Coordinates of C-alpha atoms in Angstrom, one line a residue:
Chain U
M1 CA -23.2 25.0 7.5
S2 CA -22.0 27.8 9.8
N3 CA -19.3 30.1 8.7
K4 CA -17.0 28.6 11.2
R5 CA -17.5 25.1 9.8
I6 CA -16.8 26.4 6.2
A7 CA -13.6 28.1 7.4
F8 CA -12.5 24.9 9.1
L9 CA -13.2 22.8 6.0
G10 CA -11.0 25.2 4.0
L11 CA -8.3 24.9 6.6
F12 CA -8.4 21.1 6.6
V13 CA -8.3 20.9 2.7
A14 CA -5.1 23.0 2.8
L15 CA -3.8 20.8 5.7
A16 CA -4.6 17.6 3.8
F17 CA -2.7 19.0 0.7
V18 CA 0.4 19.9 2.8
L19 CA 0.3 16.5 4.6
S20 CA 0.1 14.7 1.2
Y21 CA 3.1 16.7 0.1
I22 CA 5.1 15.7 3.3
E23 CA 4.1 12.1 2.6
Y24 CA 5.4 12.4 -1.0
L25 CA 8.7 13.8 0.3
L26 CA 9.1 11.1 3.0
P27 CA 7.9 7.8 1.4
L28 CA 7.6 4.8 3.7
N29 CA 10.3 2.9 1.9
I30 CA 10.2 -0.6 3.3
G31 CA 10.1 -2.4 -0.1
I32 CA 6.4 -3.1 -0.1
P33 CA 4.6 -1.5 -3.0
G34 CA 1.6 0.6 -1.9
A35 CA 2.6 1.0 1.8
K36 CA 2.0 4.5 3.0
I37 CA 2.1 6.3 6.4
G38 CA -1.2 7.9 5.5
I39 CA -0.7 11.2 7.4
A40 CA -3.2 12.9 5.0
N41 CA -5.8 10.7 6.6
L42 CA -5.4 12.9 9.8
A43 CA -7.2 15.7 8.0
V44 CA -9.9 13.4 6.7
M45 CA -10.5 11.9 10.2
V46 CA -10.6 15.2 12.0
T47 CA -13.0 16.6 9.3
L48 CA -15.2 13.5 9.6
Y49 CA -15.6 13.9 13.3
T50 CA -15.9 17.7 13.5
V51 CA -17.2 19.4 10.3
G52 CA -19.3 16.5 9.0
E53 CA -19.5 13.4 6.8
K54 CA -20.3 15.2 3.5
S55 CA -17.4 17.6 4.0
A56 CA -15.1 14.6 4.6
I57 CA -16.1 13.1 1.3
A58 CA -15.6 16.5 -0.5
L59 CA -12.2 16.9 1.2
S60 CA -11.1 13.4 0.1
V61 CA -12.0 14.0 -3.6
V62 CA -10.5 17.5 -3.7
R63 CA -7.3 16.3 -2.0
V64 CA -6.8 13.4 -4.5
V65 CA -7.4 15.6 -7.5
L66 CA -5.1 18.4 -6.2
V67 CA -2.3 16.1 -5.2
G68 CA -2.6 14.1 -8.4
L69 CA -2.4 17.2 -10.6
T70 CA 0.5 18.8 -8.6
F71 CA 2.8 15.9 -7.8
G72 CA 1.7 12.9 -9.8
N73 CA 0.1 11.8 -12.9
I74 CA -3.2 10.2 -14.0
S75 CA -2.2 6.6 -13.0
M76 CA -1.1 7.8 -9.6
M77 CA -4.4 9.6 -9.2
M78 CA -6.2 6.4 -10.0
Y79 CA -4.3 4.4 -7.3
S80 CA -5.0 7.0 -4.7
L81 CA -8.6 7.5 -5.7
A82 CA -9.3 3.8 -5.3
G83 CA -7.6 3.7 -1.9
A84 CA -9.2 7.0 -0.7
T85 CA -12.7 6.0 -1.8
L86 CA -12.6 2.5 -0.2
S87 CA -11.0 3.8 3.0
L88 CA -13.5 6.7 3.4
L89 CA -16.5 4.3 2.7
V90 CA -15.3 1.9 5.3
M91 CA -14.6 4.7 7.9
L92 CA -18.1 6.2 7.3
I93 CA -19.7 2.8 7.9
A94 CA -17.6 2.1 11.0
K95 CA -18.3 5.5 12.4
R96 CA -22.1 5.1 11.9
I97 CA -22.1 1.7 13.5
G98 CA -20.5 3.4 16.5
K99 CA -18.9 0.4 18.2
L100 CA -15.3 1.7 17.6
S101 CA -13.5 4.8 18.8
M102 CA -11.5 7.0 16.4
T103 CA -8.5 4.6 16.7
G104 CA -10.5 1.6 15.5
V105 CA -12.1 3.6 12.7
S106 CA -8.7 4.9 11.6
V107 CA -7.2 1.4 11.7
L108 CA -10.0 0.2 9.3
G109 CA -9.4 3.2 7.1
G110 CA -5.6 2.5 6.9
V111 CA -6.1 -1.2 6.2
S112 CA -8.8 -0.6 3.5
H113 CA -6.7 2.2 1.9
N114 CA -3.9 -0.3 1.3
I115 CA -6.3 -3.0 0.1
G116 CA -7.8 -0.6 -2.4
Q117 CA -4.4 0.4 -3.8
I118 CA -3.2 -3.2 -4.2
I119 CA -6.4 -4.2 -6.0
V120 CA -5.9 -1.4 -8.5
A121 CA -2.2 -2.4 -8.9
M122 CA -3.3 -6.0 -9.5
L123 CA -5.7 -4.9 -12.2
V124 CA -3.2 -2.5 -13.9
L125 CA -0.3 -4.9 -13.9
E126 CA -2.5 -7.9 -14.6
T127 CA -0.8 -10.1 -12.0
E128 CA -2.3 -11.9 -9.1
S129 CA 1.0 -12.4 -7.4
L130 CA 0.7 -9.0 -5.7
F131 CA -1.8 -10.7 -3.5
Y132 CA 1.1 -12.0 -1.4
Y133 CA 1.8 -8.4 -0.3
L134 CA -1.7 -8.1 1.2
P135 CA -1.0 -9.4 4.7
F136 CA 2.1 -7.2 5.0
L137 CA 0.1 -4.2 3.8
I138 CA -2.7 -4.9 6.3
V139 CA -0.1 -5.1 9.2
V140 CA 1.4 -1.8 8.1
G141 CA -2.1 -0.2 7.7
T142 CA -3.0 -1.3 11.2
I143 CA 0.1 0.2 12.8
T144 CA -0.1 3.5 11.0
G145 CA -3.9 3.5 11.6
V146 CA -3.4 3.3 15.4
V147 CA -0.9 6.2 15.4
I148 CA -3.1 8.4 13.1
G149 CA -6.2 7.5 15.1
I150 CA -4.7 8.6 18.5
V151 CA -3.3 11.9 17.0
S152 CA -6.7 12.6 15.2
N153 CA -8.5 12.1 18.5
L154 CA -6.2 14.7 20.3
I155 CA -6.8 17.2 17.5
T156 CA -10.6 16.5 17.3
V157 CA -11.1 17.3 21.0
R158 CA -9.5 20.7 20.6
V159 CA -11.2 21.6 17.3
K160 CA -14.6 20.7 18.8
K161 CA -14.0 23.2 21.6
V162 CA -13.4 26.0 19.1
L163 CA -16.4 25.0 17.0
S164 CA -18.8 25.0 20.0
F165 CA -18.1 28.6 20.9
Chain C
M1 CA -9.1 3.6 22.8
K2 CA -12.0 1.4 23.6
K3 CA -12.0 -2.3 24.3
N4 CA -13.6 -3.0 20.8
D5 CA -10.6 -1.2 19.2
L6 CA -8.1 -3.6 20.9
I7 CA -10.2 -6.6 19.9
L8 CA -10.3 -5.4 16.3
I9 CA -6.5 -4.8 16.2
A10 CA -5.8 -8.2 17.8
V11 CA -8.0 -10.0 15.3
I12 CA -6.4 -8.3 12.3
L13 CA -2.9 -9.0 13.5
V14 CA -3.6 -12.7 14.4
I15 CA -5.2 -13.3 11.0
T16 CA -2.6 -11.6 8.9
L17 CA 0.4 -13.0 10.8
A18 CA -1.1 -16.5 10.4
S19 CA -1.5 -16.0 6.7
I20 CA 2.0 -14.6 6.3
A21 CA 3.3 -17.8 8.0
G22 CA 1.1 -19.9 5.8
I23 CA 2.3 -18.1 2.6
R24 CA 5.9 -18.5 3.6
L25 CA 5.5 -22.2 4.3
W26 CA 3.7 -22.7 0.9
Q27 CA 6.5 -20.8 -0.9
H28 CA 9.3 -22.8 0.7
N29 CA 7.6 -26.1 -0.2
N30 CA 6.9 -25.1 -3.8
T31 CA 10.3 -23.9 -4.8
G32 CA 12.4 -26.5 -6.7
G33 CA 15.8 -26.5 -8.2
A34 CA 14.6 -25.3 -11.5
A35 CA 13.1 -22.0 -10.2
T36 CA 13.1 -19.1 -12.7
A37 CA 12.6 -15.3 -12.5
V38 CA 9.9 -14.3 -15.0
V39 CA 9.9 -10.6 -16.0
T40 CA 6.7 -9.1 -17.3
I41 CA 6.2 -5.6 -18.6
D42 CA 2.6 -4.2 -18.6
G43 CA 1.2 -7.8 -18.6
V44 CA 3.4 -8.9 -21.5
K45 CA 6.1 -11.5 -20.8
Y46 CA 9.6 -10.1 -21.4
G47 CA 11.9 -12.9 -20.5
E48 CA 12.7 -15.8 -18.2
Y49 CA 16.0 -16.2 -16.2
P50 CA 16.9 -19.4 -14.3
L51 CA 18.1 -18.6 -10.8
S52 CA 20.8 -21.2 -11.1
S53 CA 23.0 -19.1 -13.4
D54 CA 24.2 -15.6 -12.5
V55 CA 23.3 -12.9 -14.9
T56 CA 22.8 -9.1 -15.1
E57 CA 20.2 -7.9 -17.5
R58 CA 19.4 -4.3 -18.4
I59 CA 15.7 -4.1 -19.2
E60 CA 15.0 -1.1 -21.5
L61 CA 11.5 0.2 -21.9
P62 CA 10.3 2.0 -25.1
D63 CA 10.0 5.3 -23.2
G64 CA 13.7 5.3 -22.2
S65 CA 13.2 4.1 -18.6
Y66 CA 15.0 1.0 -17.4
N67 CA 15.4 -1.6 -14.7
I68 CA 18.6 -3.6 -14.1
L69 CA 17.8 -7.2 -13.0
N70 CA 20.7 -9.1 -11.3
I71 CA 20.7 -12.8 -10.5
S72 CA 23.4 -14.1 -8.3
G73 CA 23.7 -16.9 -5.8
G74 CA 20.2 -18.1 -6.5
F75 CA 18.6 -14.8 -5.7
A76 CA 17.0 -12.2 -8.0
E77 CA 17.0 -8.5 -7.3
V78 CA 16.6 -5.2 -9.1
T79 CA 19.8 -3.2 -8.5
E80 CA 19.1 -0.1 -10.4
A81 CA 16.0 1.6 -11.9
S82 CA 15.0 4.9 -13.5
C83 CA 11.7 5.1 -11.5
P84 CA 11.3 8.0 -8.9
D85 CA 10.2 5.9 -5.9
Q86 CA 12.9 3.2 -6.1
I87 CA 10.7 0.7 -4.3
C88 CA 11.9 -2.1 -6.6
V89 CA 15.6 -1.3 -5.7
K90 CA 14.9 -1.2 -2.0
H91 CA 13.1 -4.5 -2.1
N92 CA 14.9 -7.5 -0.6
H93 CA 16.2 -10.1 -3.1
I94 CA 13.8 -12.9 -3.8
K95 CA 14.1 -16.6 -4.4
Y96 CA 10.9 -18.4 -3.4
A97 CA 8.0 -19.3 -5.6
G98 CA 5.4 -16.5 -5.8
E99 CA 7.7 -13.8 -4.5
T100 CA 7.7 -10.7 -6.6
I101 CA 9.5 -7.4 -7.1
V102 CA 7.2 -4.7 -8.6
C103 CA 8.1 -1.4 -10.2
L104 CA 4.7 0.3 -10.6
P105 CA 6.0 3.4 -12.6
N106 CA 7.6 1.1 -15.2
K107 CA 4.8 -1.5 -15.0
L108 CA 7.4 -4.2 -14.5
V109 CA 7.0 -7.3 -12.4
V110 CA 9.7 -9.9 -11.6
E111 CA 8.1 -13.0 -10.3
I112 CA 9.7 -16.3 -9.2
E113 CA 8.2 -19.5 -10.7
G114 CA 9.0 -22.5 -8.7
G115 CA 10.1 -25.2 -11.1
E116 CA 8.5 -28.6 -11.2
D117 CA 9.9 -30.0 -7.8
N118 CA 6.9 -30.5 -5.5
G119 CA 8.8 -31.7 -2.5
I120 CA 8.7 -35.4 -3.4
D121 CA 12.3 -36.5 -4.3
G122 CA 11.1 -39.7 -6.0
S123 CA 8.3 -42.1 -6.3
T124 CA 7.8 -45.7 -7.6
H125 CA 4.8 -47.0 -9.5

């Protein structure tokens, strides 16, 4: 990994941390448990498409641990880790298949993040009735995924220019 | 955005909107006159409140946190809570079978159970 890539990875970890904080300050309060804007996924997406896949995995784990220790507690960390792991896995597979642009990959990431969180919530609360929220969460994940995907694409184009110097 | 992205988004939206409509229909058909709001805390049943009688219940948790459940006009809602995110308070009031209000920080779930009425008003044998 070149020095430039290492520097960018550090930058994106810091960015992911700040974006998570913004997300924490401005929760998407529409009465659906687990619904999130997912702006921190911006940093993950850009890293995935510029610095590399392994770096994106490292960034995701570091972000969840840092944010969990700073703003949350262990149970919050568990929810976000489940969401982040599932979403990153799905995005990695979608990116490798190569049939979708960044928007499609981001949509799948947003949707699977919400699915991961609701599954953990169902296990923790021992209630299957949360299942009813799933379709709403998928719609929310799709909408936020489109926005995040378009913005990540704009950023990725610019970062790639700098990295190729 | 590629054509595949649009197909993906369209498929997701069609499937989810169809299932939302299906769930709504099922909920409306399975809610009888004897519907109750069932409160569970951390998987343990706390209490049952019939939607037909208005009541306000302060639910205290061992660690000092609380949720206030209010039942009026056949609807159940959480009007006040000690949790930081207030998702349960912002949630719309509920009345149909299977609808829930969840407070993750307090591990509290309010769920509507639909009574025995299955949509058939009477039958002869």
